[in-house]
Amino acid sequence: MKRQEALLIALLFALAVAQPLFSLLGENAEFFVTNRFGTVRMVVFALVLSICLPLFLIAVVLAANKLHSSLGKSLSLITQVVLWWLIWLPVASRLGLYGTVNITISAVTAMVCVTAWYRFNPVRLLLFYLSPAILFFPLFFLFASNASELLIPKRFDQPIEIAGSGKNTDIVFIMLDEFPLMSLLTPGLKIDGDRFPNFKRLADTSTWFRNATTASEITTCALPVAVSGLDPANVCDLLPIHSNFPRSMFTLLSTTHEITAWESATLLCPEKFCKNSAPDDEASVKIIEQTFVSDLAVIYAHIVTPRPYSNQLPPVSQGWSDFLAAMDDSEVTEPAVIHDLEGLKVEVRKRQRPMNRGAVFEAFIEEIHSAEKPGVFFLHSMLPHSPWLFQANGKEAMVESKLRHFGIRHQDDPLRTYAHEWYPDAFTVNQALQKALLQNQYVDVLLGKLLDSLDSQGLLDESLLIVTSDHGSSFIPGQSYRSINDTTMSNIGSIPLFVKFPGQKTGTVDELPASLMDILPTVVDVLDLNPQWTLSGSSLAGKTGREQRSEIQILQAGGSMHEFQRDVY
């Protein structure tokens, strides 16, 4: 095997495998946040993908060449053809070629490229001059893509010293995912107590902000807004990691409270402050690493597999990790409280798996306890986010994985997380809506368990309890399921927001505008703190600042701000 061939294999691997993954994941760096990546793991990932794997391929070819020269030559040719083929498959897909036509034309083109390299010197020279791309791709990924924030945060602000009394008040903050307010309501715009008795129970003893709206249709923007109290326009271009948000609810309360934070798609709570915010045992790390490798394989399969075959792959647009779990029907479906500490840690690391979401919620409830030092108990639950699997009792409603997203169009680009669109057929959309409502009722059951647990410990009356959602979802035939517009705004933009203030026993409905960015100012107000930095929101305990809001502003996935007049919705 000549040096030129070894360099060619390394370059082709960079073009076929490394660059597509670096490009896609660099734009969707939340994938690394969900998988708990830090500086070291980011660098290792880049080195393995760009250097170690091509060197392994070259070593295999060299080993085959030592066994028999013809074997080595054949394996080198096969490797080159396969890599060229992987390069051309996504190119042909972008040109509009599908199925076997794509596969055949890409294969023929790959063989032509291999032949041209061996027969024409200008082709070899061209590829030689392209070889610096082997190093350019990982360097660009590490230092110029969105993922670079995991190495070099965009912000370098240090937390400000907190001044204030820091009342001895426990805080329980539940952030649900993809829960539209409309699913809770009767035609008279009241909480449906028959379907959702525990939400009704919560509303009867808390303040329900009926006109609350999300800050963004994207979880990784909406959630940072809620814990930082900042305008989405100022934070949503940042990765949801604590180095980008040194001023948050977690750092604010780090000296006065013991913090338990279970995050599913963010890393906003520093490990030194927060329990269960990151893996701290060998079993947990091993699970994350195994999941990451399988997720990477699924993502790459989506990149190179032409339609319609890509539609048979596990979906990658319904969450940020553990994509194979969406196809796995062998999991135990019965929710169970986990009493073993090590088992709990392992389970938390799988918190995005659809079949485990109820168990994670129940395990989190077990973590809430009364102690000498007040606590912050934060959960970002992946319920009732699709896929819609559960009946109200927590049992699985459907086991056929191919039907879990029944009614949603096959996407032109399955890697676009917010491109979902319903078929225009009302029957299929209504079927999906009924499944979603069943799963929402399961959340109601879990909420009841939370309220019972708090009540039994004497925490319900005196704690600050916040229950809300990051955004909603829409079930309108022919419209987008997750992308907000004038038609879908009421379903995606309107969210449940309940705040039970310490000592509150009587429910009330607040009709003034409210937003996720008002949550941290409310915490500051209730605990009588002085954070010494400017918050964009206003305290929900009063009316000041909210009476003047005439527009709803919601940041879209593409980065543009969508504005709505409140008198229309």
Coordinates of C-alpha atoms in Angstrom, one line a residue:
M1 CA 0.0 0.0 0.0
K2 CA 1.5 3.3 -1.1
R3 CA 1.6 6.4 1.0
Q4 CA -0.6 8.2 -1.6
E5 CA -3.3 5.5 -1.1
A6 CA -3.1 5.9 2.7
L7 CA -3.5 9.6 2.4
L8 CA -6.4 9.1 0.0
I9 CA -8.3 6.8 2.4
A10 CA -7.8 9.4 5.2
L11 CA -9.1 12.2 3.0
L12 CA -12.1 10.2 1.8
F13 CA -13.0 9.2 5.3
A14 CA -12.9 12.9 6.3
L15 CA -15.2 13.8 3.4
A16 CA -17.5 10.8 3.7
V17 CA -17.8 10.5 7.5
A18 CA -16.1 13.2 9.6
Q19 CA -17.2 16.3 7.7
P20 CA -20.9 15.5 7.5
L21 CA -21.0 14.7 11.2
F22 CA -18.9 17.7 12.2
S23 CA -21.1 19.9 10.1
L24 CA -24.5 18.6 11.3
L25 CA -23.5 18.3 15.0
G26 CA -21.7 21.6 14.9
E27 CA -25.0 23.3 14.1
N28 CA -26.9 21.2 16.6
A29 CA -24.5 21.3 19.6
E30 CA -27.4 20.6 22.0
F31 CA -26.7 17.0 21.1
F32 CA -23.4 17.2 23.0
V33 CA -25.0 19.1 25.9
T34 CA -27.6 16.3 26.3
N35 CA -24.7 13.8 26.3
R36 CA -22.9 15.7 29.1
F37 CA -19.9 16.6 26.9
G38 CA -17.1 18.9 28.3
T39 CA -13.9 20.1 26.9
V40 CA -12.0 16.8 27.1
R41 CA -14.7 14.7 25.6
M42 CA -15.2 17.2 22.7
V43 CA -11.5 17.1 21.9
V44 CA -11.4 13.3 22.1
F45 CA -14.5 13.0 19.9
A46 CA -12.9 15.2 17.2
L47 CA -9.6 13.3 17.4
V48 CA -11.2 9.9 17.2
L49 CA -13.5 10.8 14.3
S50 CA -10.8 12.7 12.2
I51 CA -7.6 10.8 13.1
C52 CA -8.1 7.5 15.0
L53 CA -10.8 5.9 12.8
P54 CA -9.1 6.6 9.4
L55 CA -5.8 5.4 10.9
F56 CA -7.6 2.2 12.0
L57 CA -8.9 1.7 8.4
I58 CA -5.4 2.2 7.0
A59 CA -3.9 -0.2 9.6
V60 CA -6.5 -2.9 8.6
V61 CA -5.5 -2.5 4.9
L62 CA -1.8 -2.6 5.8
A63 CA -2.4 -5.8 7.8
A64 CA -4.2 -7.4 4.9
N65 CA -1.4 -6.4 2.6
K66 CA 1.1 -8.1 4.8
L67 CA -0.9 -11.3 4.7
H68 CA -1.2 -11.2 1.0
S69 CA -0.4 -8.3 -1.5
S70 CA -3.5 -9.1 -3.6
L71 CA -5.7 -9.2 -0.5
G72 CA -4.4 -5.8 0.6
K73 CA -4.9 -4.3 -2.9
S74 CA -8.4 -5.6 -3.1
L75 CA -9.3 -4.4 0.4
S76 CA -7.9 -0.9 -0.4
L77 CA -10.0 -0.7 -3.6
I78 CA -13.1 -1.8 -1.7
T79 CA -12.5 0.7 1.0
Q80 CA -12.0 3.5 -1.5
V81 CA -15.2 2.6 -3.4
V82 CA -17.3 2.4 -0.2
L83 CA -16.0 5.8 1.0
W84 CA -16.6 7.4 -2.4
W85 CA -20.1 5.8 -2.4
L86 CA -20.8 7.3 1.1
I87 CA -19.7 10.7 -0.3
W88 CA -22.0 10.6 -3.2
L89 CA -25.1 9.2 -1.5
P90 CA -26.1 12.4 0.3
V91 CA -25.1 14.5 -2.8
A92 CA -27.5 12.5 -4.9
S93 CA -30.2 12.9 -2.3
R94 CA -29.8 16.7 -2.5
L95 CA -30.1 16.4 -6.3
G96 CA -33.5 14.8 -5.9
L97 CA -32.5 11.1 -6.5
Y98 CA -34.3 8.5 -4.4
G99 CA -34.2 4.8 -3.6
T100 CA -32.4 2.4 -5.8
V101 CA -31.7 5.0 -8.4
N102 CA -29.7 7.0 -5.8
I103 CA -27.9 3.9 -4.6
T104 CA -27.0 2.7 -8.1
I105 CA -25.9 6.0 -9.5
S106 CA -23.8 6.8 -6.4
A107 CA -22.1 3.4 -6.6
V108 CA -21.3 3.8 -10.3
T109 CA -20.0 7.3 -9.6
A110 CA -17.8 5.9 -6.8
M111 CA -16.2 3.4 -9.1
V112 CA -15.6 6.0 -11.7
C113 CA -13.8 8.2 -9.1
V114 CA -11.6 5.3 -8.0
T115 CA -10.7 4.6 -11.6
A116 CA -10.0 8.3 -12.3
W117 CA -7.6 8.5 -9.3
Y118 CA -5.5 5.6 -10.5
R119 CA -5.5 6.6 -14.2
F120 CA -5.2 10.4 -14.2
N121 CA -2.5 12.3 -12.5
P122 CA -4.5 15.6 -12.3
V123 CA -7.1 13.8 -10.2
R124 CA -4.4 12.6 -7.8
L125 CA -2.9 16.1 -7.6
L126 CA -6.4 17.6 -6.9
L127 CA -7.0 15.2 -4.0
F128 CA -3.5 15.7 -2.7
Y129 CA -4.1 19.5 -2.4
L130 CA -7.4 18.8 -0.7
S131 CA -5.7 16.7 2.0
P132 CA -5.3 19.5 4.5
A133 CA -9.1 19.2 5.0
I134 CA -8.4 16.2 7.2
L135 CA -7.2 18.6 9.9
F136 CA -9.3 21.6 8.9
F137 CA -12.7 19.9 9.5
P138 CA -12.0 19.0 13.2
L139 CA -10.4 22.4 13.9
F140 CA -13.3 24.3 12.4
F141 CA -15.7 22.1 14.4
L142 CA -13.9 22.7 17.7
F143 CA -13.3 26.4 17.3
A144 CA -15.7 27.9 14.8
S145 CA -19.0 25.9 15.0
N146 CA -21.7 26.3 17.6
A147 CA -20.2 23.4 19.4
S148 CA -17.1 25.5 20.1
E149 CA -19.0 27.0 23.1
L150 CA -18.3 23.8 25.0
L151 CA -14.6 24.7 24.7
I152 CA -14.8 28.5 24.6
P153 CA -18.0 29.9 26.2
K154 CA -19.4 33.0 24.5
R155 CA -19.8 34.7 27.9
F156 CA -17.2 35.1 30.6
D157 CA -19.2 36.9 33.2
Q158 CA -18.6 35.8 36.8
P159 CA -21.5 35.3 39.2
I160 CA -22.3 38.4 41.2
E161 CA -22.2 38.1 45.0
I162 CA -25.8 37.8 46.2
A163 CA -27.3 40.2 48.7
G164 CA -30.6 39.4 50.4
S165 CA -32.2 37.5 53.2
G166 CA -32.7 34.2 51.2
K167 CA -35.9 33.1 53.1
N168 CA -36.0 29.6 54.4
T169 CA -38.3 28.6 51.6
D170 CA -38.1 25.3 49.6
I171 CA -38.7 25.6 45.8
V172 CA -40.1 22.8 43.7
F173 CA -39.9 23.7 40.0
I174 CA -41.4 21.3 37.4
M175 CA -40.8 22.0 33.8
L176 CA -42.9 19.8 31.5
D177 CA -42.1 19.3 27.9
E178 CA -44.4 19.9 24.9
F179 CA -47.5 20.4 27.0
P180 CA -50.1 22.8 25.4
L181 CA -52.4 24.6 27.7
M182 CA -55.3 23.9 25.4
S183 CA -55.2 20.2 26.3
L184 CA -56.2 21.1 29.9
L185 CA -59.2 23.3 29.0
T186 CA -62.9 22.8 28.6
P187 CA -64.7 24.8 25.9
G188 CA -65.3 27.4 28.6
L189 CA -61.5 27.8 29.0
K190 CA -61.5 26.3 32.5
I191 CA -59.4 23.4 33.8
D192 CA -61.1 20.1 32.9
G193 CA -61.4 18.6 36.3
D194 CA -62.8 15.3 34.9
R195 CA -59.8 14.6 32.7
F196 CA -57.2 16.4 34.8
P197 CA -58.3 16.3 38.5
N198 CA -54.8 17.0 39.8
F199 CA -54.2 20.0 37.7
K200 CA -57.6 21.2 38.9
R201 CA -56.5 20.4 42.5
L202 CA -53.3 22.5 41.9
A203 CA -55.3 25.4 40.3
D204 CA -57.7 25.4 43.3
T205 CA -54.7 26.2 45.7
S206 CA -52.4 28.2 43.4
T207 CA -52.3 31.1 41.0
W208 CA -53.1 30.0 37.4
F209 CA -51.6 32.4 34.8
R210 CA -54.2 31.7 32.1
N211 CA -52.5 34.0 29.5
A212 CA -49.0 32.6 30.0
T213 CA -46.9 32.1 26.8
T214 CA -43.6 30.4 26.1
A215 CA -40.5 32.4 25.1
S216 CA -39.5 30.0 22.3
E217 CA -40.7 27.0 20.4
I218 CA -37.3 25.4 21.3
T219 CA -36.7 23.7 24.6
T220 CA -33.0 24.7 24.7
C221 CA -34.0 28.3 24.5
A222 CA -37.2 28.3 26.6
L223 CA -35.7 26.6 29.5
P224 CA -32.6 28.9 29.9
V225 CA -35.0 31.8 29.7
A226 CA -37.0 30.4 32.6
V227 CA -34.0 29.9 34.9
S228 CA -32.2 33.1 33.9
G229 CA -35.0 35.6 33.7
L230 CA -33.5 37.0 30.5
D231 CA -35.1 38.0 27.2
P232 CA -34.9 35.1 24.7
A233 CA -33.4 37.5 22.1
N234 CA -30.4 37.8 24.4
V235 CA -29.8 34.1 25.3
C236 CA -31.1 31.8 22.6
D237 CA -28.0 32.0 20.4
L238 CA -26.1 30.4 23.3
L239 CA -25.7 26.8 24.2
P240 CA -27.7 25.9 27.3
I241 CA -24.6 25.3 29.5
H242 CA -23.8 26.9 32.8
S243 CA -20.7 28.6 31.6
N244 CA -22.9 30.6 29.2
F245 CA -25.4 31.3 32.1
P246 CA -23.3 32.1 35.2
R247 CA -26.3 34.2 36.4
S248 CA -29.2 31.9 36.9
M249 CA -31.6 30.5 39.5
F250 CA -29.0 27.8 40.4
T251 CA -26.1 30.2 41.0
L252 CA -28.4 32.7 42.7
L253 CA -29.5 30.1 45.3
S254 CA -26.3 28.1 45.5
T255 CA -25.3 29.6 48.9
T256 CA -28.7 29.5 50.6
H257 CA -30.2 26.3 49.2
E258 CA -29.3 22.7 48.6
I259 CA -30.0 22.1 44.9
T260 CA -31.2 19.0 43.2
A261 CA -31.5 19.6 39.4
W262 CA -32.5 16.9 36.9
E263 CA -32.0 18.3 33.4
S264 CA -32.8 16.4 30.2
A265 CA -31.6 18.7 27.5
T266 CA -29.4 21.3 29.2
L267 CA -26.5 21.7 31.6
L268 CA -27.4 24.9 33.3
C269 CA -26.7 23.9 36.9
P270 CA -22.9 23.7 37.7
E271 CA -21.9 20.3 39.0
K272 CA -20.4 21.8 42.2
F273 CA -23.8 23.2 43.2
C274 CA -26.3 20.5 41.9
K275 CA -27.0 17.0 42.8
N276 CA -27.6 14.6 39.9
S277 CA -26.8 17.2 37.4
A278 CA -24.0 15.1 35.8
P279 CA -22.8 11.5 35.9
D280 CA -20.6 10.8 38.8
D281 CA -20.2 7.0 38.7
E282 CA -18.7 4.5 36.2
A283 CA -22.0 2.9 35.3
S284 CA -23.6 6.2 34.4
V285 CA -20.7 7.2 32.2
K286 CA -20.7 3.9 30.5
I287 CA -24.4 4.1 29.6
I288 CA -23.9 7.6 28.2
E289 CA -20.9 6.5 26.1
Q290 CA -22.8 3.5 24.7
T291 CA -25.9 5.7 24.0
F292 CA -23.7 8.3 22.3
V293 CA -22.1 5.8 19.9
S294 CA -25.4 4.3 18.9
D295 CA -26.9 7.8 18.5
L296 CA -24.0 8.8 16.3
A297 CA -24.5 5.8 14.1
V298 CA -28.3 6.6 13.7
I299 CA -27.5 10.2 12.8
Y300 CA -25.0 9.1 10.2
A301 CA -27.4 6.6 8.8
H302 CA -29.9 9.4 8.3
I303 CA -27.2 11.5 6.5
V304 CA -26.3 8.8 3.9
T305 CA -29.5 6.8 3.6
P306 CA -31.7 7.9 0.7
R307 CA -35.4 8.2 0.9
P308 CA -37.7 6.3 1.3
Y309 CA -35.3 3.9 3.1
S310 CA -34.4 6.6 5.6
N311 CA -38.0 6.6 6.8
Q312 CA -37.5 3.2 8.3
L313 CA -34.6 4.4 10.5
P314 CA -35.2 5.4 14.2
P315 CA -36.4 9.1 14.3
V316 CA -33.8 11.6 15.4
S317 CA -36.1 14.6 15.5
Q318 CA -38.1 13.8 18.7
G319 CA -35.4 14.4 21.2
W320 CA -31.7 14.9 21.7
S321 CA -30.4 11.5 22.5
D322 CA -31.1 7.7 22.8
F323 CA -32.7 7.4 19.3
L324 CA -32.7 3.6 19.3
A325 CA -35.0 3.7 22.4
A326 CA -37.8 4.9 20.1
M327 CA -37.7 1.6 18.3
D328 CA -37.2 -0.6 21.4
D329 CA -40.4 -2.2 22.6
S330 CA -38.7 -4.6 25.0
E331 CA -38.4 -2.1 27.9
V332 CA -40.4 -2.7 31.0
T333 CA -43.4 -0.4 30.7
E334 CA -44.6 -0.3 34.3
P335 CA -43.4 2.8 36.1
A336 CA -41.6 2.1 39.4
V337 CA -39.9 4.1 42.1
I338 CA -36.2 3.4 42.2
H339 CA -35.0 3.0 45.8
D340 CA -31.4 2.0 45.1
L341 CA -29.1 5.0 44.9
E342 CA -26.9 3.5 42.2
G343 CA -29.9 2.3 40.2
L344 CA -31.3 5.8 40.5
K345 CA -28.2 7.3 39.1
V346 CA -28.2 4.9 36.1
E347 CA -31.9 5.6 35.5
V348 CA -31.4 9.4 35.5
R349 CA -28.8 9.1 32.8
K350 CA -31.5 7.4 30.6
R351 CA -34.1 10.0 31.4
Q352 CA -34.9 10.8 27.8
R353 CA -35.9 7.2 26.9
P354 CA -39.6 7.3 26.2
M355 CA -40.3 4.2 28.3
N356 CA -38.5 5.5 31.3
R357 CA -40.0 9.0 31.6
G358 CA -42.6 8.1 34.1
A359 CA -40.2 6.2 36.3
V360 CA -37.8 9.2 36.2
F361 CA -40.6 11.5 37.4
E362 CA -41.4 9.2 40.2
A363 CA -37.8 8.8 41.2
F364 CA -37.5 12.6 41.3
I365 CA -40.4 12.8 43.7
E366 CA -38.5 10.5 46.0
E367 CA -35.6 13.0 46.0
I368 CA -37.8 15.7 47.5
H369 CA -37.4 15.9 51.2
S370 CA -37.5 18.3 54.1
A371 CA -34.1 19.2 55.5
E372 CA -32.5 21.8 57.8
K373 CA -31.3 23.7 54.8
P374 CA -34.0 24.7 52.3
G375 CA -33.9 23.0 48.9
V376 CA -34.4 23.7 45.2
F377 CA -35.9 20.7 43.5
F378 CA -35.8 21.2 39.7
L379 CA -37.0 18.7 37.1
H380 CA -37.2 19.1 33.4
S381 CA -39.4 16.1 32.6
M382 CA -39.6 14.8 29.0
L383 CA -43.3 14.1 29.6
P384 CA -45.7 14.5 27.8
H385 CA -43.3 15.0 24.8
S386 CA -43.9 12.6 21.9
P387 CA -43.9 9.8 21.2
W388 CA -47.3 9.3 22.8
L389 CA -47.1 5.9 24.4
F390 CA -48.9 6.0 27.7
Q391 CA -52.4 5.7 28.9
A392 CA -53.5 7.6 31.9
N393 CA -52.5 4.7 34.2
G394 CA -48.9 4.7 32.8
K395 CA -49.3 1.6 30.8
E396 CA -48.2 1.6 27.2
A397 CA -51.0 2.4 24.8
M398 CA -49.2 1.4 21.6
V399 CA -46.2 -0.9 21.0
E400 CA -45.9 -0.6 17.2
S401 CA -43.0 1.8 16.9
K402 CA -43.8 2.7 13.3
L403 CA -47.2 4.1 14.3
R404 CA -45.9 6.3 17.2
H405 CA -45.9 9.3 14.9
F406 CA -48.9 8.3 12.8
G407 CA -50.3 11.3 10.9
I408 CA -47.0 13.3 10.6
R409 CA -45.7 13.7 7.1
H410 CA -42.4 12.1 6.2
Q411 CA -39.9 14.9 6.3
D412 CA -37.9 16.1 3.3
D413 CA -35.0 16.3 5.8
P414 CA -35.5 14.0 8.8
L415 CA -32.7 15.7 10.6
R416 CA -34.7 18.9 10.9
T417 CA -36.0 18.8 14.4
Y418 CA -38.8 21.4 14.0
A419 CA -40.0 20.6 10.4
H420 CA -42.8 18.3 11.4
E421 CA -46.1 18.8 9.5
W422 CA -49.4 17.0 9.8
Y423 CA -51.1 15.4 6.9
P424 CA -54.3 17.3 5.9
D425 CA -56.4 14.3 6.8
A426 CA -58.3 15.3 10.0
F427 CA -58.9 11.6 11.1
T428 CA -55.2 10.8 11.4
V429 CA -54.5 14.0 13.3
N430 CA -57.4 13.5 15.7
Q431 CA -56.1 10.0 16.4
A432 CA -52.7 11.5 17.3
L433 CA -54.4 14.1 19.5
Q434 CA -56.3 11.4 21.4
K435 CA -53.0 9.6 22.1
A436 CA -51.4 12.8 23.2
L437 CA -54.3 13.6 25.6
L438 CA -54.0 10.1 27.2
Q439 CA -50.3 10.8 27.8
N440 CA -51.2 14.3 29.2
Q441 CA -53.5 12.5 31.6
Y442 CA -50.6 10.3 32.7
V443 CA -48.8 13.6 33.6
D444 CA -51.8 14.5 35.7
V445 CA -51.5 11.3 37.6
L446 CA -47.8 12.0 38.3
L447 CA -48.6 15.5 39.3
G448 CA -51.0 14.0 41.9
K449 CA -48.3 11.9 43.3
L450 CA -46.0 14.9 43.6
L451 CA -48.7 16.9 45.4
D452 CA -49.4 13.9 47.7
S453 CA -45.7 13.6 48.5
L454 CA -45.3 17.3 49.3
D455 CA -48.4 17.3 51.4
S456 CA -47.4 14.3 53.4
Q457 CA -44.1 15.9 54.3
G458 CA -45.6 19.3 55.2
L459 CA -43.9 20.9 52.2
L460 CA -46.9 21.8 50.1
D461 CA -48.2 24.7 52.1
E462 CA -44.9 26.6 52.7
S463 CA -43.0 25.8 49.5
L464 CA -42.8 27.8 46.3
L465 CA -44.2 25.4 43.8
I466 CA -43.9 26.2 40.0
V467 CA -45.4 23.9 37.4
T468 CA -45.1 24.9 33.7
S469 CA -44.1 23.7 30.3
D470 CA -41.4 24.9 27.9
H471 CA -43.8 25.1 24.9
G472 CA -46.9 23.4 23.5
S473 CA -47.7 21.4 20.4
S474 CA -50.3 21.8 17.6
F475 CA -52.7 19.3 16.2
I476 CA -54.2 21.1 13.1
P477 CA -54.4 19.1 9.9
G478 CA -52.0 20.4 7.3
Q479 CA -50.2 22.6 9.8
S480 CA -46.9 22.3 11.6
Y481 CA -46.8 20.2 14.8
R482 CA -44.0 22.3 16.4
S483 CA -43.3 25.4 14.3
I484 CA -45.2 28.5 15.4
N485 CA -47.2 30.7 13.1
D486 CA -50.5 32.6 13.2
T487 CA -52.5 29.4 13.0
T488 CA -50.6 27.3 15.5
M489 CA -49.8 30.0 18.0
S490 CA -52.6 29.2 20.5
N491 CA -51.5 25.6 20.7
I492 CA -47.7 26.0 20.7
G493 CA -47.4 29.4 22.4
S494 CA -49.9 29.1 25.2
I495 CA -48.5 27.0 28.1
P496 CA -49.8 26.0 31.5
L497 CA -48.2 28.1 34.3
F498 CA -49.2 27.5 37.9
V499 CA -47.4 29.1 40.9
K500 CA -48.3 28.1 44.4
F501 CA -46.9 30.8 46.6
P502 CA -45.8 30.0 50.2
G503 CA -48.8 29.9 52.4
Q504 CA -51.3 30.2 49.5
K505 CA -54.4 28.1 50.1
T506 CA -57.0 29.6 47.8
G507 CA -56.8 29.4 44.0
T508 CA -56.9 32.4 41.8
V509 CA -56.8 33.1 38.1
D510 CA -54.4 35.8 36.9
E511 CA -55.4 37.2 33.5
L512 CA -52.4 39.4 32.9
P513 CA -49.7 38.5 30.5
A514 CA -47.1 36.1 31.8
S515 CA -44.0 34.5 30.3
L516 CA -41.3 32.0 31.2
M517 CA -38.9 34.9 31.7
D518 CA -41.1 36.0 34.7
I519 CA -40.2 32.9 36.7
L520 CA -36.8 33.9 38.1
P521 CA -38.0 37.4 39.0
T522 CA -40.8 35.7 40.9
V523 CA -38.3 33.6 42.9
V524 CA -36.3 36.7 43.6
D525 CA -39.4 38.5 44.8
V526 CA -40.7 35.7 47.0
L527 CA -37.3 35.0 48.6
D528 CA -36.6 38.8 49.0
L529 CA -33.3 38.6 47.2
N530 CA -31.2 41.2 45.4
P531 CA -29.4 39.6 42.5
Q532 CA -27.7 42.8 41.5
W533 CA -28.2 42.1 37.8
T534 CA -31.0 43.2 35.5
L535 CA -33.8 40.7 34.8
S536 CA -35.9 41.1 31.7
G537 CA -39.1 39.6 33.3
S538 CA -41.4 40.8 36.0
S539 CA -42.5 39.1 39.2
L540 CA -45.7 37.1 38.9
A541 CA -46.5 38.1 42.5
G542 CA -47.5 41.5 41.3
K543 CA -48.8 43.4 38.3
T544 CA -46.0 45.8 37.7
G545 CA -44.4 45.4 34.3
R546 CA -47.0 42.9 33.0
E547 CA -49.9 45.3 32.5
Q548 CA -48.1 47.1 29.7
R549 CA -47.4 44.1 27.6
S550 CA -49.4 44.3 24.4
E551 CA -47.5 41.8 22.2
I552 CA -46.5 38.2 22.5
Q553 CA -42.9 37.6 21.3
I554 CA -41.8 34.0 20.7
L555 CA -38.5 33.1 19.2
Q556 CA -38.6 30.6 16.4
A557 CA -36.2 27.8 15.6
G558 CA -34.7 29.7 12.8
G559 CA -33.8 32.6 15.1
S560 CA -36.4 35.1 14.0
M561 CA -38.8 36.7 16.5
H562 CA -42.5 36.1 15.8
E563 CA -44.8 38.8 17.3
F564 CA -48.5 38.5 18.0
Q565 CA -51.0 41.0 19.2
R566 CA -52.5 39.8 22.5
D567 CA -56.0 41.0 21.6
V568 CA -56.1 38.4 18.8
Y569 CA -55.3 35.4 20.9

